[in-house]
Amino acid sequence: MRSSWVGIGCALLPALFAQSARADGPNQVEVTVLEARDWLRPGADHLAISREIPQSLPTDSAQISALDAPRLVLSGLGATPGALQLGTYSSAGALLDLLSNPPLTRAPCPPNSSSHDCWSTLPILLTPDKLDREYAAAKGRAIEAALGGELRVEYARRVVAKFQIGAPRSAAFAPYDRLSAKLRVRILRVTPGGAPAIGGDSASAIRIARAEIATASKLWSQCGVDLEGPKGAEIEVVDPPPPELLAIGCDSGLPASGGFVSFALADRRVRVPTHAGESPLVVADRVARAIRALGLRAWVSPNQRTSAGVAGAVDVLARSPDNAPIAIRALPNAELSNDATLSVCLGEVELGNGLSHFVESDAAAGTLEERALVKAFDDGDPSTIDVFIVPSFDQSGRIGESFIDDDGSAIQNTVIIDRAAVRAGPRSYALAHEIGHILLDMPGHPDDYGVDQSSALMDADAADASVFGPRRLSLDDCERALRESGPTARIPILKSWPFSQREPAKRATSAR
C-alpha cells in the first residue's frame, strides 16, 4: 500500500525552489535547492512535505542524483566547510526540529554561480511527524516539518536561507500555498450530563480531540491541507439529543393508505391526517405545517432510498422558536401512525448500547439513529466537515464511518468515530482516513477493487503503527482531493490559505 521512499516525495515532484541569502563576513554564502537534475530559481516557490516511506539511499551516486528530493547546495563555504544546521519552525515561529551537521560532499555549482567551490547535502526528507523522522534509514537527513512553517539554513550560527513549507509542487497545486478545512467536532456524552465518549471530563475530552485532529492534520499536510485551519477546529462536548425527529415512512417509504399520525410535542397533542396514495414527503410537509402552527419550528429533510425501500424516508425535525431541542413523544397507548402502510418512526439516540451504524443496504441514508444524531447538530453548511465522537458502535469491528457529498443525501461531509478509533491511534489513523473519504469523494477503498497497498492512508484494513502503516497519500490522492473538494469544486471544503494571511487566535472550545 506504500511505495518505496524516493526522497522528499511527490510533494516536490515538478521542481523545488531555490532561495539565496548572504551572510555577513568575508565570504558570500549562497544556498540553492537542487531537485533531481533541475536547478531552481531563487525565491520562486516553497518546499513541501514528503509522502514517501523513509528508505536508505542507493549506493550509486547517479541514482542519488536522480532522486526527486531536495538537496541543499551551498557555495562560499571555502575548502573546509564549518558547522551547518537546519531548523524547522511552525507557522507561529516556534522551533520544531533541528538537524545539525548534515553530511556535505563536493558538488557542481549552480549555473551562473560566481563560485566554483560548492558543497551539497544528501537528499533531505521533510517528514510530517516524528515517526518518519526517527526511522533509522532516514537518520542524518530527515527533519520534522510543519505545513505553513519554515526550513531555516544556518551556517556559522547565521541564518543564510529560509524556505517556506506548503502544498505539493505540481501544476495542479501551483495556484496555492496551502489549503485549509473547517472542522466542527462534537464529543458525545453517553447520557445527558454523563461522562464524555473520551477522556474523564470535558476538558480532557477536548484536549484528546484536539490532539487527534492535529495528528490527522499532519498526515494531510502531505497534500498541503491543514485540518485545523486559520481559526482551529470548533470542539464541543454535548449531550445526546432528545428524540426530536420523526421519520415519515421509516425504511419502507410506502405511500399512505389513510389514517392519522399522532404524537405529543411541547405538552401539546398533534394529530395529522394521511390520505390514500400520499407519499411520505407529502405527509411530512403536512406534519411540519402542524408543528409550525403551534408556534414552533420544523424542518423537512428527505433521505435517499434504502435498498429495501420503495422511496426514501422523510425526516421532520422539531425545535422551539429559539431553536432549542424539543422532545417528541408517542401518545399513551397509541402508535405514532395508525396508517396501514405509512409507518412513522421516532429518532432516538441511545448511546449506552452503541450507535446503530449503516450497512450496505442503507449506507446512502444512514440509520435512523445516525440521522437523529447528525441532523440534531447540523449547521446547514456543507463545506464544513462535521465530526462526531461517540462511545462505540453497536457492532464490533466498526470504529469509524463517513458520509460523503452525494446528490440527494441528507447527511453530507460527516465523520463518526468512536472511542476505539481514538485508542487505535497510529495503527489506523481512523479520523484522517474517514476525512479522506470526504475530501477524495471516495465511498470505497482502493484495495476493494485493486492492488492492496497497506501503507496507503485509504487502505481498508491495514493496522500497523510503524512507518509502513496506513499513513501515505500519493500525489494522485492529493490532486483528486483538490479536484473534488478544493476551492474550485462544487462544494469547496478546502479553502486557499496563502502564507501571507495572518493566523488569528484559535477558536475557543466549550462544553454544553
Short mmCIF file of C-alpha atoms in Angstrom, two decimals:
data_model
loop_
_atom_site.label_atom_id
_atom_site.label_comp_id
_atom_site.label_asym_id
_atom_site.label_seq_id
_atom_site.Cartn_x
_atom_site.Cartn_y
_atom_site.Cartn_z
CA MET A 1 0.00 0.00 0.00
CA ARG A 2 3.05 2.25 0.24
CA SER A 3 5.74 2.76 -2.32
CA SER A 4 9.46 2.98 -1.68
CA TRP A 5 10.97 6.22 -0.50
CA VAL A 6 12.22 8.40 -3.30
CA GLY A 7 13.24 11.48 -1.42
CA ILE A 8 11.11 14.44 -0.49
CA GLY A 9 8.34 12.73 -2.38
CA CYS A 10 5.66 13.70 -4.79
CA ALA A 11 5.16 16.87 -2.82
CA LEU A 12 8.24 18.21 -4.60
CA LEU A 13 7.91 16.43 -7.93
CA PRO A 14 7.94 19.13 -10.59
CA ALA A 15 10.60 21.44 -9.30
CA LEU A 16 11.63 22.75 -5.97
CA PHE A 17 12.54 26.28 -5.45
CA ALA A 18 15.85 27.79 -4.63
CA GLN A 19 16.49 30.68 -2.32
CA SER A 20 19.72 32.55 -1.96
CA ALA A 21 20.82 34.57 1.02
CA ARG A 22 24.01 36.16 2.17
CA ALA A 23 25.84 36.00 5.45
CA ASP A 24 27.84 38.94 6.68
CA GLY A 25 31.55 38.40 6.58
CA PRO A 26 34.38 37.86 4.12
CA ASN A 27 32.58 35.10 2.19
CA GLN A 28 29.23 35.30 0.44
CA VAL A 29 27.26 32.16 1.35
CA GLU A 30 24.63 31.17 -1.19
CA VAL A 31 22.09 28.38 -0.70
CA THR A 32 20.32 26.83 -3.67
CA VAL A 33 17.96 23.87 -3.90
CA LEU A 34 18.71 21.15 -6.42
CA GLU A 35 15.73 18.89 -7.17
CA ALA A 36 16.64 15.83 -9.20
CA ARG A 37 18.67 17.34 -12.08
CA ASP A 38 16.99 20.73 -12.12
CA TRP A 39 18.33 23.93 -10.63
CA LEU A 40 15.58 26.06 -9.19
CA ARG A 41 15.14 29.81 -9.39
CA PRO A 42 15.91 31.68 -6.17
CA GLY A 43 12.80 32.65 -4.25
CA ALA A 44 10.46 31.05 -6.79
CA ASP A 45 8.48 28.75 -4.57
CA HIS A 46 8.21 26.71 -1.40
CA LEU A 47 9.23 23.25 -0.18
CA ALA A 48 6.70 20.52 0.58
CA ILE A 49 6.21 17.65 2.99
CA SER A 50 7.38 14.17 1.97
CA ARG A 51 4.86 11.45 1.22
CA GLU A 52 7.29 8.57 0.80
CA ILE A 53 8.40 5.81 3.16
CA PRO A 54 11.88 6.69 4.51
CA GLN A 55 14.45 4.40 2.94
CA SER A 56 18.21 4.03 2.78
CA LEU A 57 19.85 5.90 -0.05
CA PRO A 58 21.11 3.90 -3.03
CA THR A 59 24.86 3.42 -3.21
CA ASP A 60 25.09 4.59 -6.81
CA SER A 61 25.70 8.35 -6.89
CA ALA A 62 23.86 8.61 -10.21
CA GLN A 63 20.75 7.14 -8.59
CA ILE A 64 21.07 9.62 -5.73
CA SER A 65 21.26 12.49 -8.21
CA ALA A 66 18.09 11.28 -9.90
CA LEU A 67 16.04 11.18 -6.69
CA ASP A 68 13.09 13.53 -6.54
CA ALA A 69 14.26 15.04 -3.26
CA PRO A 70 15.76 18.42 -2.42
CA ARG A 71 19.46 18.79 -1.87
CA LEU A 72 20.83 21.99 -0.47
CA VAL A 73 23.79 23.25 -2.47
CA LEU A 74 25.97 25.82 -0.71
CA SER A 75 28.68 27.99 -2.15
CA GLY A 76 31.05 30.38 -0.41
CA LEU A 77 31.96 27.93 2.36
CA GLY A 78 35.58 27.61 1.39
CA ALA A 79 37.65 24.45 1.18
CA THR A 80 36.74 23.23 4.68
CA PRO A 81 33.10 24.00 5.49
CA GLY A 82 32.19 24.59 9.09
CA ALA A 83 29.07 23.88 11.12
CA LEU A 84 25.81 23.68 9.16
CA GLN A 85 22.43 23.43 10.89
CA LEU A 86 18.91 23.02 9.54
CA GLY A 87 15.98 24.09 11.69
CA THR A 88 12.24 23.80 11.10
CA TYR A 89 9.72 26.17 12.61
CA SER A 90 5.97 26.12 12.99
CA SER A 91 3.72 28.65 11.29
CA ALA A 92 3.73 30.55 14.61
CA GLY A 93 7.54 30.73 14.55
CA ALA A 94 8.21 28.12 17.27
CA LEU A 95 11.22 25.84 16.83
CA LEU A 96 10.06 22.38 15.77
CA ASP A 97 13.16 20.33 14.96
CA LEU A 98 16.90 20.61 14.35
CA LEU A 99 19.27 18.70 12.08
CA SER A 100 22.87 19.52 12.95
CA ASN A 101 25.88 18.95 10.73
CA PRO A 102 24.23 17.02 7.90
CA PRO A 103 26.91 15.35 5.75
CA LEU A 104 28.32 17.54 2.96
CA THR A 105 30.05 16.41 -0.21
CA ARG A 106 31.68 18.29 -3.07
CA ALA A 107 29.14 19.15 -5.74
CA PRO A 108 28.86 21.06 -9.03
CA CYS A 109 27.84 24.65 -8.55
CA PRO A 110 24.59 26.05 -9.95
CA PRO A 111 24.71 27.59 -13.43
CA ASN A 112 25.75 31.22 -13.44
CA SER A 113 27.14 30.86 -9.92
CA SER A 114 30.00 33.17 -9.07
CA SER A 115 31.62 30.37 -7.11
CA HIS A 116 33.47 27.31 -8.32
CA ASP A 117 33.61 25.65 -4.90
CA CYS A 118 30.28 24.16 -3.81
CA TRP A 119 29.05 21.62 -1.29
CA SER A 120 25.83 19.60 -1.21
CA THR A 121 23.79 17.83 1.43
CA LEU A 122 22.24 14.42 0.85
CA PRO A 123 18.59 14.48 -0.26
CA ILE A 124 16.71 15.97 2.69
CA LEU A 125 13.49 14.37 3.91
CA LEU A 126 10.89 16.78 5.34
CA THR A 127 8.70 14.45 7.41
CA PRO A 128 5.13 15.12 8.57
CA ASP A 129 5.84 13.79 12.07
CA LYS A 130 8.42 12.24 14.36
CA LEU A 131 7.62 8.66 13.34
CA ASP A 132 9.17 9.12 9.90
CA ARG A 133 11.88 11.40 11.26
CA GLU A 134 13.13 8.79 13.74
CA TYR A 135 13.19 5.88 11.29
CA ALA A 136 16.73 4.51 11.15
CA ALA A 137 17.02 4.60 7.36
CA ALA A 138 16.46 8.36 7.36
CA LYS A 139 18.79 9.29 10.22
CA GLY A 140 21.02 12.24 9.45
CA ARG A 141 18.92 13.62 6.62
CA ALA A 142 15.35 13.69 7.96
CA ILE A 143 13.78 16.58 9.80
CA GLU A 144 10.20 17.03 11.00
CA ALA A 145 8.46 19.93 9.27
CA ALA A 146 5.13 21.71 9.52
CA LEU A 147 2.80 22.97 6.83
CA GLY A 148 2.92 26.76 6.74
CA GLY A 149 6.20 26.79 8.64
CA GLU A 150 9.79 27.29 7.53
CA LEU A 151 13.04 25.48 6.98
CA ARG A 152 15.92 27.73 8.01
CA VAL A 153 19.51 27.09 6.99
CA GLU A 154 22.15 28.29 9.43
CA TYR A 155 25.86 28.44 8.72
CA ALA A 156 28.37 29.64 11.27
CA ARG A 157 25.41 30.49 13.54
CA ARG A 158 23.84 32.77 10.96
CA VAL A 159 20.64 32.22 9.02
CA VAL A 160 21.62 32.15 5.36
CA ALA A 161 18.35 30.94 3.82
CA LYS A 162 14.69 30.39 4.64
CA PHE A 163 12.27 28.14 2.80
CA GLN A 164 8.53 28.12 3.45
CA ILE A 165 6.74 24.77 3.52
CA GLY A 166 3.50 24.38 1.64
CA ALA A 167 1.40 22.40 -0.81
CA PRO A 168 2.69 19.72 -3.20
CA ARG A 169 4.79 21.01 -6.03
CA SER A 170 2.72 20.04 -9.02
CA ALA A 171 0.98 22.03 -11.73
CA ALA A 172 -2.42 21.41 -10.11
CA PHE A 173 -1.29 22.99 -6.85
CA ALA A 174 0.60 25.88 -8.47
CA PRO A 175 -2.06 28.50 -7.51
CA TYR A 176 -1.99 27.54 -3.83
CA ASP A 177 0.46 27.98 -0.99
CA ARG A 178 -1.60 25.68 1.24
CA LEU A 179 -5.22 24.73 1.88
CA SER A 180 -7.39 24.70 4.99
CA ALA A 181 -10.53 22.88 6.09
CA LYS A 182 -13.13 23.77 8.70
CA LEU A 183 -13.98 21.06 11.25
CA ARG A 184 -16.84 21.08 13.75
CA VAL A 185 -16.28 18.39 16.35
CA ARG A 186 -18.96 17.13 18.74
CA ILE A 187 -17.89 14.80 21.54
CA LEU A 188 -20.99 12.96 22.76
CA ARG A 189 -21.72 12.20 26.37
CA VAL A 190 -23.03 8.69 26.95
CA THR A 191 -26.10 10.10 28.72
CA PRO A 192 -27.26 13.68 29.38
CA GLY A 193 -24.84 15.16 31.92
CA GLY A 194 -22.79 11.95 31.93
CA ALA A 195 -19.22 11.10 31.01
CA PRO A 196 -17.91 12.06 27.55
CA ALA A 197 -17.04 9.41 25.00
CA ILE A 198 -13.33 10.10 25.51
CA GLY A 199 -11.41 11.45 28.50
CA GLY A 200 -12.58 11.65 32.07
CA ASP A 201 -14.18 15.06 31.83
CA SER A 202 -14.97 17.76 29.28
CA ALA A 203 -11.55 19.43 29.47
CA SER A 204 -9.63 16.20 28.89
CA ALA A 205 -12.07 15.15 26.15
CA ILE A 206 -11.44 18.39 24.26
CA ARG A 207 -7.70 18.02 24.75
CA ILE A 208 -7.72 14.47 23.37
CA ALA A 209 -9.88 15.50 20.42
CA ARG A 210 -7.58 18.39 19.57
CA ALA A 211 -4.57 16.06 19.64
CA GLU A 212 -6.42 13.64 17.34
CA ILE A 213 -7.13 16.45 14.87
CA ALA A 214 -3.51 17.59 14.98
CA THR A 215 -2.34 14.06 14.17
CA ALA A 216 -4.75 13.79 11.24
CA SER A 217 -3.69 17.23 10.05
CA LYS A 218 -0.02 16.19 9.97
CA LEU A 219 -0.88 13.33 7.63
CA TRP A 220 -2.95 15.57 5.38
CA SER A 221 -0.10 18.08 5.28
CA GLN A 222 1.32 15.69 2.66
CA CYS A 223 -1.35 17.22 0.41
CA GLY A 224 -0.83 20.76 1.67
CA VAL A 225 -4.03 20.53 3.74
CA ASP A 226 -4.33 21.93 7.26
CA LEU A 227 -7.35 20.41 9.02
CA GLU A 228 -7.18 22.91 11.86
CA GLY A 229 -7.38 25.94 9.60
CA PRO A 230 -6.74 29.57 10.47
CA LYS A 231 -9.11 29.53 13.45
CA GLY A 232 -8.69 25.96 14.67
CA ALA A 233 -11.38 23.30 14.88
CA GLU A 234 -14.58 24.07 16.75
CA ILE A 235 -14.88 21.46 19.51
CA GLU A 236 -17.75 20.92 21.96
CA VAL A 237 -18.76 18.26 24.47
CA VAL A 238 -22.51 17.74 24.10
CA ASP A 239 -25.37 15.65 25.41
CA PRO A 240 -27.06 13.19 23.06
CA PRO A 241 -30.06 14.94 21.53
CA PRO A 242 -33.59 14.21 22.74
CA PRO A 243 -35.98 12.40 20.37
CA GLU A 244 -36.81 15.42 18.21
CA LEU A 245 -37.04 13.73 14.82
CA LEU A 246 -39.87 11.83 13.15
CA ALA A 247 -39.06 9.60 10.17
CA ILE A 248 -42.12 9.55 7.92
CA GLY A 249 -42.08 6.28 6.02
CA CYS A 250 -39.35 4.68 8.17
CA ASP A 251 -37.24 2.37 5.98
CA SER A 252 -40.01 1.18 3.66
CA GLY A 253 -41.09 4.52 2.18
CA LEU A 254 -44.51 3.16 1.25
CA PRO A 255 -47.32 5.55 0.31
CA ALA A 256 -50.17 6.16 2.72
CA SER A 257 -53.42 4.20 2.85
CA GLY A 258 -55.28 6.66 5.07
CA GLY A 259 -55.19 7.27 8.80
CA PHE A 260 -53.50 9.57 11.30
CA VAL A 261 -50.02 10.48 12.52
CA SER A 262 -50.26 11.31 16.24
CA PHE A 263 -47.67 12.46 18.77
CA ALA A 264 -47.08 14.82 21.68
CA LEU A 265 -44.85 17.85 21.39
CA ALA A 266 -44.26 20.60 23.95
CA ASP A 267 -47.16 19.28 26.05
CA ARG A 268 -49.43 19.59 23.03
CA ARG A 269 -51.06 16.78 21.12
CA VAL A 270 -50.60 16.78 17.36
CA ARG A 271 -52.86 14.75 15.06
CA VAL A 272 -52.24 14.87 11.32
CA PRO A 273 -54.39 13.00 8.78
CA THR A 274 -52.98 10.91 5.96
CA HIS A 275 -54.79 10.09 2.72
CA ALA A 276 -54.54 7.14 0.41
CA GLY A 277 -51.78 7.39 -2.17
CA GLU A 278 -49.88 10.24 -0.46
CA SER A 279 -46.11 9.93 -0.47
CA PRO A 280 -44.01 10.22 2.70
CA LEU A 281 -42.90 13.68 1.52
CA VAL A 282 -46.49 14.97 1.26
CA VAL A 283 -47.31 13.69 4.74
CA ALA A 284 -44.03 15.08 6.15
CA ASP A 285 -44.89 18.55 4.79
CA ARG A 286 -48.30 18.34 6.49
CA VAL A 287 -46.69 17.26 9.79
CA ALA A 288 -44.23 20.17 9.58
CA ARG A 289 -47.06 22.65 8.98
CA ALA A 290 -48.91 21.30 12.03
CA ILE A 291 -45.79 21.80 14.17
CA ARG A 292 -45.32 25.36 12.88
CA ALA A 293 -48.96 26.09 13.66
CA LEU A 294 -48.03 25.63 17.34
CA GLY A 295 -45.55 28.49 17.05
CA LEU A 296 -42.61 26.08 16.80
CA ARG A 297 -40.02 25.48 14.10
CA ALA A 298 -39.87 22.45 11.80
CA TRP A 299 -37.55 21.24 9.05
CA VAL A 300 -38.32 18.63 6.40
CA SER A 301 -35.33 16.53 5.36
CA PRO A 302 -35.74 13.85 2.66
CA ASN A 303 -33.39 10.86 2.60
CA GLN A 304 -32.18 8.59 -0.14
CA ARG A 305 -33.95 5.30 -0.65
CA THR A 306 -32.54 2.22 1.05
CA SER A 307 -32.16 -0.97 -0.98
CA ALA A 308 -35.32 -2.40 0.64
CA GLY A 309 -37.43 0.77 0.40
CA VAL A 310 -39.93 1.94 -2.18
CA ALA A 311 -38.90 5.54 -1.51
CA GLY A 312 -36.69 7.32 0.96
CA ALA A 313 -37.91 8.19 4.42
CA VAL A 314 -38.56 11.88 5.05
CA ASP A 315 -37.43 13.25 8.40
CA VAL A 316 -39.19 16.05 10.24
CA LEU A 317 -37.14 17.84 12.90
CA ALA A 318 -38.91 19.96 15.52
CA ARG A 319 -37.43 22.83 17.53
CA SER A 320 -38.58 25.66 19.79
CA PRO A 321 -38.79 29.23 18.43
CA ASP A 322 -35.25 29.90 19.73
CA ASN A 323 -34.00 26.66 18.10
CA ALA A 324 -33.76 24.71 21.36
CA PRO A 325 -34.44 20.95 21.18
CA ILE A 326 -37.97 19.74 21.96
CA ALA A 327 -38.67 16.09 22.71
CA ILE A 328 -41.31 14.32 20.67
CA ARG A 329 -43.27 11.61 22.49
CA ALA A 330 -45.72 8.96 21.45
CA LEU A 331 -49.20 9.35 22.92
CA PRO A 332 -50.17 6.88 25.67
CA ASN A 333 -51.48 3.60 24.30
CA ALA A 334 -51.19 4.87 20.74
CA GLU A 335 -48.89 4.30 17.78
CA LEU A 336 -47.20 7.18 16.00
CA SER A 337 -49.12 6.15 12.89
CA ASN A 338 -52.25 4.05 12.51
CA ASP A 339 -51.94 4.16 8.74
CA ALA A 340 -51.77 0.57 7.45
CA THR A 341 -48.89 1.24 5.04
CA LEU A 342 -47.27 4.56 6.02
CA SER A 343 -45.18 3.87 9.10
CA VAL A 344 -43.66 6.59 11.30
CA CYS A 345 -40.57 6.10 13.49
CA LEU A 346 -39.16 8.22 16.31
CA GLY A 347 -35.47 9.08 16.02
CA GLU A 348 -33.91 8.24 19.38
CA VAL A 349 -30.20 8.36 20.22
CA GLU A 350 -29.32 5.77 22.85
CA LEU A 351 -25.54 5.60 23.08
CA GLY A 352 -25.38 3.24 26.04
CA ASN A 353 -25.67 0.24 23.74
CA GLY A 354 -23.62 1.71 20.89
CA LEU A 355 -24.61 3.82 17.90
CA SER A 356 -26.53 1.88 15.26
CA HIS A 357 -24.46 2.19 12.10
CA PHE A 358 -25.27 1.81 8.44
CA VAL A 359 -24.60 -1.26 6.35
CA GLU A 360 -24.52 -1.62 2.59
CA SER A 361 -28.30 -1.58 2.23
CA ASP A 362 -28.79 1.78 3.98
CA ALA A 363 -25.38 3.40 3.53
CA ALA A 364 -26.75 6.22 1.40
CA ALA A 365 -29.29 7.30 4.02
CA GLY A 366 -27.68 6.19 7.28
CA THR A 367 -29.60 4.56 10.10
CA LEU A 368 -32.41 6.36 11.86
CA GLU A 369 -30.23 6.77 14.95
CA GLU A 370 -27.38 8.22 12.88
CA ARG A 371 -29.73 10.67 11.21
CA ALA A 372 -31.23 11.70 14.56
CA LEU A 373 -27.73 12.40 15.87
CA VAL A 374 -26.26 14.20 12.88
CA LYS A 375 -29.30 16.29 11.97
CA ALA A 376 -29.66 17.49 15.56
CA PHE A 377 -26.33 19.34 15.19
CA ASP A 378 -26.48 20.26 11.50
CA ASP A 379 -25.31 23.80 10.78
CA GLY A 380 -26.56 23.81 7.20
CA ASP A 381 -23.08 24.39 5.78
CA PRO A 382 -21.96 21.52 3.51
CA SER A 383 -18.45 22.98 3.24
CA THR A 384 -17.89 22.19 6.93
CA ILE A 385 -16.71 18.71 7.91
CA ASP A 386 -18.76 17.62 10.91
CA VAL A 387 -17.04 15.11 13.21
CA PHE A 388 -18.86 13.15 15.91
CA ILE A 389 -17.02 11.14 18.56
CA VAL A 390 -19.29 8.54 20.15
CA PRO A 391 -18.59 5.94 22.85
CA SER A 392 -18.99 2.97 20.50
CA PHE A 393 -20.88 1.46 17.59
CA ASP A 394 -23.40 -1.26 18.16
CA GLN A 395 -21.41 -3.92 16.33
CA SER A 396 -17.81 -4.90 16.96
CA GLY A 397 -15.24 -4.13 14.29
CA ARG A 398 -16.63 -0.72 13.29
CA ILE A 399 -14.58 2.21 14.61
CA GLY A 400 -15.37 4.90 12.06
CA GLU A 401 -17.55 5.84 9.12
CA SER A 402 -18.20 8.80 6.87
CA PHE A 403 -20.95 10.31 4.76
CA ILE A 404 -19.69 11.90 1.57
CA ASP A 405 -21.31 14.59 -0.55
CA ASP A 406 -23.77 12.63 -2.66
CA ASP A 407 -26.66 14.04 -4.69
CA GLY A 408 -29.87 13.76 -2.71
CA SER A 409 -28.15 12.79 0.52
CA ALA A 410 -29.47 14.42 3.69
CA ILE A 411 -26.20 13.73 5.54
CA GLN A 412 -23.11 15.10 3.83
CA ASN A 413 -19.46 15.58 4.71
CA THR A 414 -19.82 13.96 8.12
CA VAL A 415 -17.47 11.66 10.03
CA ILE A 416 -18.35 9.49 13.02
CA ILE A 417 -15.62 7.76 15.02
CA ASP A 418 -15.74 6.04 18.38
CA ARG A 419 -13.54 5.69 21.44
CA ALA A 420 -11.81 2.63 19.95
CA ALA A 421 -10.75 4.68 16.91
CA VAL A 422 -9.04 7.22 19.14
CA ARG A 423 -7.36 4.46 21.12
CA ALA A 424 -6.13 2.76 17.95
CA GLY A 425 -4.07 5.86 17.17
CA PRO A 426 -1.36 5.34 14.53
CA ARG A 427 -2.38 1.75 13.89
CA SER A 428 -5.28 3.02 11.80
CA TYR A 429 -5.39 6.85 11.79
CA ALA A 430 -9.18 6.48 11.69
CA LEU A 431 -10.02 10.19 11.72
CA ALA A 432 -7.60 11.04 8.90
CA HIS A 433 -8.87 8.03 6.95
CA GLU A 434 -12.55 8.92 7.29
CA ILE A 435 -11.88 12.55 6.38
CA GLY A 436 -10.12 11.14 3.33
CA HIS A 437 -13.35 9.59 2.09
CA ILE A 438 -14.91 13.06 2.14
CA LEU A 439 -12.03 15.01 0.60
CA LEU A 440 -11.46 12.40 -2.09
CA ASP A 441 -15.22 11.88 -2.64
CA MET A 442 -14.48 8.17 -2.42
CA PRO A 443 -17.09 5.89 -0.83
CA GLY A 444 -14.93 2.77 -1.14
CA HIS A 445 -11.27 1.89 -0.75
CA PRO A 446 -8.64 1.44 -3.48
CA ASP A 447 -7.83 -2.08 -2.27
CA ASP A 448 -11.50 -3.08 -2.54
CA TYR A 449 -11.05 -3.30 -6.31
CA GLY A 450 -7.29 -3.06 -6.89
CA VAL A 451 -3.91 -3.99 -5.52
CA ASP A 452 -3.60 -3.86 -1.75
CA GLN A 453 -1.32 -1.07 -0.52
CA SER A 454 -1.14 -1.43 3.24
CA SER A 455 0.85 1.77 3.65
CA ALA A 456 -1.80 3.95 1.98
CA LEU A 457 -3.94 6.05 4.31
CA MET A 458 -7.05 4.93 2.43
CA ASP A 459 -6.35 1.21 2.79
CA ALA A 460 -9.45 -0.61 4.03
CA ASP A 461 -8.00 -2.83 6.74
CA ALA A 462 -4.34 -2.08 7.48
CA ALA A 463 -3.34 -1.86 11.15
CA ASP A 464 0.34 -1.02 11.66
CA ALA A 465 1.80 1.68 13.90
CA SER A 466 5.18 1.72 12.11
CA VAL A 467 6.33 3.85 9.17
CA PHE A 468 4.92 1.11 6.94
CA GLY A 469 1.39 1.54 8.33
CA PRO A 470 -1.60 3.29 6.71
CA ARG A 471 -0.34 6.87 6.56
CA ARG A 472 0.72 7.73 2.98
CA LEU A 473 -1.04 9.92 0.44
CA SER A 474 0.14 9.86 -3.16
CA LEU A 475 0.28 12.82 -5.50
CA ASP A 476 -2.73 11.32 -7.30
CA ASP A 477 -4.60 11.29 -3.98
CA CYS A 478 -3.72 14.92 -3.35
CA GLU A 479 -4.73 16.06 -6.81
CA ARG A 480 -8.01 14.15 -6.55
CA ALA A 481 -8.76 15.85 -3.22
CA LEU A 482 -8.05 19.20 -4.88
CA ARG A 483 -10.41 18.42 -7.77
CA GLU A 484 -13.24 17.05 -5.65
CA SER A 485 -13.02 19.34 -2.61
CA GLY A 486 -10.72 22.23 -3.50
CA PRO A 487 -11.52 25.93 -3.98
CA THR A 488 -12.98 25.38 -7.47
CA ALA A 489 -15.09 22.32 -6.55
CA ARG A 490 -18.89 22.40 -6.45
CA ILE A 491 -18.72 22.41 -2.65
CA PRO A 492 -15.32 23.92 -1.72
CA ILE A 493 -14.43 22.14 1.50
CA LEU A 494 -10.79 23.16 1.09
CA LYS A 495 -10.05 26.87 1.00
CA SER A 496 -6.93 28.59 -0.24
CA TRP A 497 -4.74 29.75 2.65
CA PRO A 498 -1.87 31.99 1.50
CA PHE A 499 1.31 32.17 3.52
CA SER A 500 0.80 35.92 3.77
CA GLN A 501 -2.53 35.56 5.56
CA ARG A 502 -2.15 36.20 9.26
CA GLU A 503 -3.16 33.46 11.65
CA PRO A 504 -5.69 34.74 14.20
CA ALA A 505 -6.20 33.29 17.64
CA LYS A 506 -7.57 29.75 17.61
CA ARG A 507 -11.29 29.22 18.14
CA ALA A 508 -12.41 28.76 21.73
CA THR A 509 -13.78 25.38 22.75
CA SER A 510 -16.71 24.69 25.01
CA ALA A 511 -18.98 22.13 26.59
CA ARG A 512 -22.73 22.15 26.81
#
